[in-house]
Amino acid sequence: MSVASPGGALPADFARTVAQAVIAEISRRGIVQPEYLDTAQASVYTGMSADWLSKGRSEGFGPPYSKVSDSRGGAVRYKRTDLDAFMAARREGGGR
């Protein structure tokens, strides 16, 4: 998947890296972040694809989420602290 830009499409990995850097800088500066993230935001935040998150919801292996009903069938939201806990529980390697 690519992200549209004025000069053409950006590779998804590059767009994700830039988004993660922006999120890190916002966090470092203490700018308020939303408590709940939609699937696209959760994808950027965790580095997991939106497709993986969707499959995780349908097959029961992904992070916890809420589904808020609306006229379009429901909006999925992930609580930031749930995403942090999900990632921490799967951490591997030294320095746990």
Short mmCIF file of N, CA and C in Angstrom, two decimals:
data_model
loop_
_atom_site.label_atom_id
_atom_site.label_comp_id
_atom_site.label_asym_id
_atom_site.label_seq_id
_atom_site.Cartn_x
_atom_site.Cartn_y
_atom_site.Cartn_z
N MET A 1 0.84 -1.18 0.00
CA MET A 1 0.00 0.00 0.00
C MET A 1 0.88 1.24 0.00
N SER A 2 0.49 2.22 -0.74
CA SER A 2 1.22 3.48 -0.81
C SER A 2 0.34 4.61 -0.32
N VAL A 3 0.98 5.68 0.07
CA VAL A 3 0.27 6.87 0.52
C VAL A 3 0.47 7.95 -0.53
N ALA A 4 -0.61 8.61 -0.94
CA ALA A 4 -0.53 9.64 -1.98
C ALA A 4 0.23 10.85 -1.46
N SER A 5 1.02 11.44 -2.32
CA SER A 5 1.72 12.68 -2.01
C SER A 5 1.79 13.50 -3.30
N PRO A 6 2.09 14.81 -3.19
CA PRO A 6 2.14 15.65 -4.39
C PRO A 6 3.11 15.14 -5.46
N GLY A 7 4.20 14.51 -5.05
CA GLY A 7 5.20 14.02 -6.00
C GLY A 7 4.97 12.59 -6.42
N GLY A 8 3.90 11.97 -6.01
CA GLY A 8 3.63 10.57 -6.32
C GLY A 8 3.36 9.79 -5.05
N ALA A 9 3.35 8.49 -5.16
CA ALA A 9 3.04 7.64 -4.01
C ALA A 9 4.29 7.41 -3.16
N LEU A 10 4.10 7.43 -1.85
CA LEU A 10 5.18 7.11 -0.92
C LEU A 10 5.08 5.63 -0.58
N PRO A 11 6.20 4.92 -0.51
CA PRO A 11 6.14 3.52 -0.06
C PRO A 11 5.55 3.45 1.35
N ALA A 12 4.76 2.42 1.60
CA ALA A 12 4.07 2.27 2.89
C ALA A 12 5.06 2.26 4.06
N ASP A 13 6.20 1.58 3.90
CA ASP A 13 7.18 1.53 4.99
C ASP A 13 7.72 2.91 5.32
N PHE A 14 7.98 3.71 4.30
CA PHE A 14 8.48 5.06 4.53
C PHE A 14 7.42 5.91 5.21
N ALA A 15 6.18 5.82 4.73
CA ALA A 15 5.09 6.59 5.33
C ALA A 15 4.90 6.19 6.79
N ARG A 16 5.00 4.89 7.08
CA ARG A 16 4.84 4.41 8.46
C ARG A 16 5.99 4.94 9.34
N THR A 17 7.22 4.92 8.81
CA THR A 17 8.37 5.41 9.56
C THR A 17 8.22 6.89 9.89
N VAL A 18 7.80 7.66 8.91
CA VAL A 18 7.59 9.10 9.13
C VAL A 18 6.49 9.31 10.17
N ALA A 19 5.39 8.58 10.03
CA ALA A 19 4.27 8.72 10.98
C ALA A 19 4.72 8.36 12.39
N GLN A 20 5.51 7.30 12.53
CA GLN A 20 6.00 6.92 13.85
C GLN A 20 6.93 7.98 14.43
N ALA A 21 7.75 8.59 13.60
CA ALA A 21 8.63 9.66 14.07
C ALA A 21 7.82 10.87 14.53
N VAL A 22 6.77 11.18 13.80
CA VAL A 22 5.90 12.29 14.19
C VAL A 22 5.23 11.99 15.52
N ILE A 23 4.70 10.78 15.67
CA ILE A 23 4.06 10.38 16.93
C ILE A 23 5.06 10.46 18.08
N ALA A 24 6.28 9.99 17.87
CA ALA A 24 7.30 10.04 18.92
C ALA A 24 7.61 11.48 19.32
N GLU A 25 7.72 12.38 18.34
CA GLU A 25 8.01 13.78 18.63
C GLU A 25 6.86 14.44 19.37
N ILE A 26 5.64 14.15 18.96
CA ILE A 26 4.47 14.69 19.65
C ILE A 26 4.45 14.21 21.10
N SER A 27 4.75 12.94 21.29
CA SER A 27 4.79 12.37 22.64
C SER A 27 5.89 13.04 23.47
N ARG A 28 7.06 13.21 22.86
CA ARG A 28 8.19 13.82 23.56
C ARG A 28 7.86 15.25 24.00
N ARG A 29 7.14 15.95 23.19
CA ARG A 29 6.79 17.34 23.50
C ARG A 29 5.60 17.45 24.45
N GLY A 30 4.99 16.34 24.78
CA GLY A 30 3.88 16.36 25.72
C GLY A 30 2.57 16.85 25.14
N ILE A 31 2.46 16.79 23.82
CA ILE A 31 1.21 17.19 23.17
C ILE A 31 0.18 16.10 23.44
N VAL A 32 -1.03 16.51 23.72
CA VAL A 32 -2.10 15.57 24.07
C VAL A 32 -2.37 14.62 22.91
N GLN A 33 -2.48 13.34 23.24
CA GLN A 33 -2.79 12.31 22.26
C GLN A 33 -4.17 11.74 22.57
N PRO A 34 -4.89 11.32 21.57
CA PRO A 34 -6.20 10.73 21.84
C PRO A 34 -6.06 9.41 22.59
N GLU A 35 -7.02 9.14 23.46
CA GLU A 35 -7.00 7.89 24.22
C GLU A 35 -7.37 6.71 23.33
N TYR A 36 -8.27 6.94 22.37
CA TYR A 36 -8.72 5.88 21.47
C TYR A 36 -8.27 6.17 20.04
N LEU A 37 -7.82 5.13 19.35
CA LEU A 37 -7.32 5.25 17.99
C LEU A 37 -8.18 4.43 17.04
N ASP A 38 -8.36 4.92 15.82
CA ASP A 38 -9.04 4.10 14.82
C ASP A 38 -8.02 3.10 14.27
N THR A 39 -8.46 2.25 13.36
CA THR A 39 -7.58 1.19 12.85
C THR A 39 -6.34 1.76 12.16
N ALA A 40 -6.51 2.80 11.37
CA ALA A 40 -5.36 3.39 10.68
C ALA A 40 -4.35 3.96 11.67
N GLN A 41 -4.84 4.65 12.69
CA GLN A 41 -3.95 5.22 13.72
C GLN A 41 -3.28 4.10 14.52
N ALA A 42 -4.04 3.06 14.85
CA ALA A 42 -3.47 1.93 15.60
C ALA A 42 -2.41 1.22 14.77
N SER A 43 -2.61 1.16 13.47
CA SER A 43 -1.64 0.55 12.58
C SER A 43 -0.31 1.31 12.61
N VAL A 44 -0.40 2.62 12.52
CA VAL A 44 0.80 3.46 12.58
C VAL A 44 1.46 3.34 13.95
N TYR A 45 0.65 3.39 14.99
CA TYR A 45 1.16 3.37 16.37
C TYR A 45 1.92 2.08 16.67
N THR A 46 1.39 0.94 16.20
CA THR A 46 2.00 -0.36 16.52
C THR A 46 2.96 -0.86 15.46
N GLY A 47 2.84 -0.34 14.24
CA GLY A 47 3.64 -0.86 13.14
C GLY A 47 3.04 -2.10 12.50
N MET A 48 1.85 -2.50 12.94
CA MET A 48 1.14 -3.63 12.34
C MET A 48 0.23 -3.08 11.24
N SER A 49 0.05 -3.85 10.18
CA SER A 49 -0.80 -3.36 9.10
C SER A 49 -2.26 -3.33 9.52
N ALA A 50 -3.03 -2.49 8.86
CA ALA A 50 -4.47 -2.43 9.12
C ALA A 50 -5.12 -3.77 8.79
N ASP A 51 -4.62 -4.44 7.74
CA ASP A 51 -5.15 -5.76 7.39
C ASP A 51 -4.90 -6.77 8.50
N TRP A 52 -3.70 -6.72 9.11
CA TRP A 52 -3.39 -7.64 10.21
C TRP A 52 -4.31 -7.36 11.39
N LEU A 53 -4.53 -6.10 11.71
CA LEU A 53 -5.43 -5.75 12.82
C LEU A 53 -6.85 -6.23 12.53
N SER A 54 -7.30 -6.08 11.29
CA SER A 54 -8.64 -6.53 10.92
C SER A 54 -8.76 -8.05 11.05
N LYS A 55 -7.75 -8.76 10.57
CA LYS A 55 -7.75 -10.22 10.68
C LYS A 55 -7.71 -10.63 12.15
N GLY A 56 -6.92 -9.92 12.95
CA GLY A 56 -6.84 -10.21 14.38
C GLY A 56 -8.19 -10.03 15.07
N ARG A 57 -8.95 -9.03 14.64
CA ARG A 57 -10.29 -8.84 15.21
C ARG A 57 -11.19 -10.00 14.85
N SER A 58 -11.19 -10.39 13.58
CA SER A 58 -12.11 -11.43 13.12
C SER A 58 -11.72 -12.82 13.62
N GLU A 59 -10.42 -13.05 13.83
CA GLU A 59 -9.97 -14.38 14.25
C GLU A 59 -9.63 -14.45 15.74
N GLY A 60 -9.71 -13.33 16.44
CA GLY A 60 -9.55 -13.32 17.88
C GLY A 60 -8.13 -13.31 18.43
N PHE A 61 -7.13 -12.97 17.60
CA PHE A 61 -5.76 -12.96 18.11
C PHE A 61 -5.17 -11.55 18.24
N GLY A 62 -5.88 -10.54 17.84
CA GLY A 62 -5.36 -9.18 17.86
C GLY A 62 -5.56 -8.51 19.20
N PRO A 63 -5.14 -7.25 19.28
CA PRO A 63 -5.31 -6.49 20.52
C PRO A 63 -6.79 -6.21 20.81
N PRO A 64 -7.13 -5.96 22.07
CA PRO A 64 -8.51 -5.64 22.43
C PRO A 64 -8.97 -4.38 21.68
N TYR A 65 -10.25 -4.33 21.39
CA TYR A 65 -10.82 -3.18 20.68
C TYR A 65 -12.26 -2.97 21.11
N SER A 66 -12.78 -1.82 20.78
CA SER A 66 -14.19 -1.51 21.01
C SER A 66 -14.83 -1.24 19.66
N LYS A 67 -16.10 -1.59 19.56
CA LYS A 67 -16.84 -1.29 18.34
C LYS A 67 -18.01 -0.41 18.72
N VAL A 68 -17.96 0.82 18.24
CA VAL A 68 -18.98 1.81 18.54
C VAL A 68 -19.98 1.80 17.39
N SER A 69 -21.23 1.50 17.69
CA SER A 69 -22.25 1.41 16.64
C SER A 69 -22.51 2.77 16.01
N ASP A 70 -22.69 2.75 14.72
CA ASP A 70 -23.11 3.93 13.99
C ASP A 70 -23.92 3.48 12.78
N SER A 71 -24.33 4.37 11.96
CA SER A 71 -25.19 4.04 10.82
C SER A 71 -24.48 3.18 9.77
N ARG A 72 -23.15 3.11 9.83
CA ARG A 72 -22.39 2.33 8.86
C ARG A 72 -21.97 0.97 9.40
N GLY A 73 -22.49 0.57 10.56
CA GLY A 73 -22.19 -0.76 11.07
C GLY A 73 -21.22 -0.80 12.22
N GLY A 74 -20.60 0.29 12.55
CA GLY A 74 -19.74 0.32 13.72
C GLY A 74 -18.34 0.81 13.41
N ALA A 75 -17.84 1.63 14.29
CA ALA A 75 -16.49 2.17 14.17
C ALA A 75 -15.61 1.45 15.18
N VAL A 76 -14.51 0.89 14.72
CA VAL A 76 -13.58 0.18 15.59
C VAL A 76 -12.62 1.18 16.22
N ARG A 77 -12.40 1.04 17.51
CA ARG A 77 -11.45 1.90 18.22
C ARG A 77 -10.59 1.04 19.14
N TYR A 78 -9.30 1.39 19.19
CA TYR A 78 -8.34 0.72 20.07
C TYR A 78 -7.92 1.70 21.15
N LYS A 79 -7.91 1.25 22.38
CA LYS A 79 -7.43 2.08 23.47
C LYS A 79 -5.90 2.02 23.46
N ARG A 80 -5.28 3.17 23.51
CA ARG A 80 -3.81 3.25 23.41
C ARG A 80 -3.12 2.36 24.45
N THR A 81 -3.62 2.37 25.69
CA THR A 81 -2.99 1.56 26.74
C THR A 81 -3.15 0.06 26.46
N ASP A 82 -4.25 -0.34 25.80
CA ASP A 82 -4.42 -1.74 25.41
C ASP A 82 -3.39 -2.13 24.35
N LEU A 83 -3.12 -1.23 23.42
CA LEU A 83 -2.11 -1.50 22.40
C LEU A 83 -0.72 -1.62 23.03
N ASP A 84 -0.42 -0.73 23.98
CA ASP A 84 0.86 -0.80 24.68
C ASP A 84 1.01 -2.14 25.41
N ALA A 85 -0.04 -2.56 26.11
CA ALA A 85 -0.01 -3.83 26.85
C ALA A 85 0.13 -5.01 25.90
N PHE A 86 -0.59 -4.97 24.79
CA PHE A 86 -0.52 -6.04 23.79
C PHE A 86 0.90 -6.18 23.27
N MET A 87 1.53 -5.06 22.94
CA MET A 87 2.90 -5.08 22.43
C MET A 87 3.89 -5.54 23.51
N ALA A 88 3.73 -5.05 24.72
CA ALA A 88 4.63 -5.42 25.81
C ALA A 88 4.55 -6.92 26.11
N ALA A 89 3.36 -7.49 26.03
CA ALA A 89 3.19 -8.92 26.32
C ALA A 89 3.86 -9.80 25.27
N ARG A 90 4.16 -9.25 24.11
CA ARG A 90 4.77 -10.01 23.03
C ARG A 90 6.23 -9.63 22.78
N ARG A 91 6.78 -8.90 23.69
CA ARG A 91 8.16 -8.45 23.55
C ARG A 91 9.11 -9.64 23.66
N GLU A 92 10.11 -9.68 22.81
CA GLU A 92 11.09 -10.76 22.82
C GLU A 92 12.48 -10.18 22.85
N GLY A 93 13.44 -11.02 23.19
CA GLY A 93 14.82 -10.60 23.20
C GLY A 93 15.26 -10.15 24.58
N GLY A 94 16.48 -9.65 24.66
CA GLY A 94 17.05 -9.24 25.93
C GLY A 94 16.40 -8.00 26.50
N GLY A 95 16.63 -7.78 27.77
CA GLY A 95 16.18 -6.57 28.44
C GLY A 95 14.70 -6.46 28.66
N ARG A 96 14.06 -7.58 28.97
CA ARG A 96 12.62 -7.53 29.22
C ARG A 96 12.38 -6.58 30.34
#
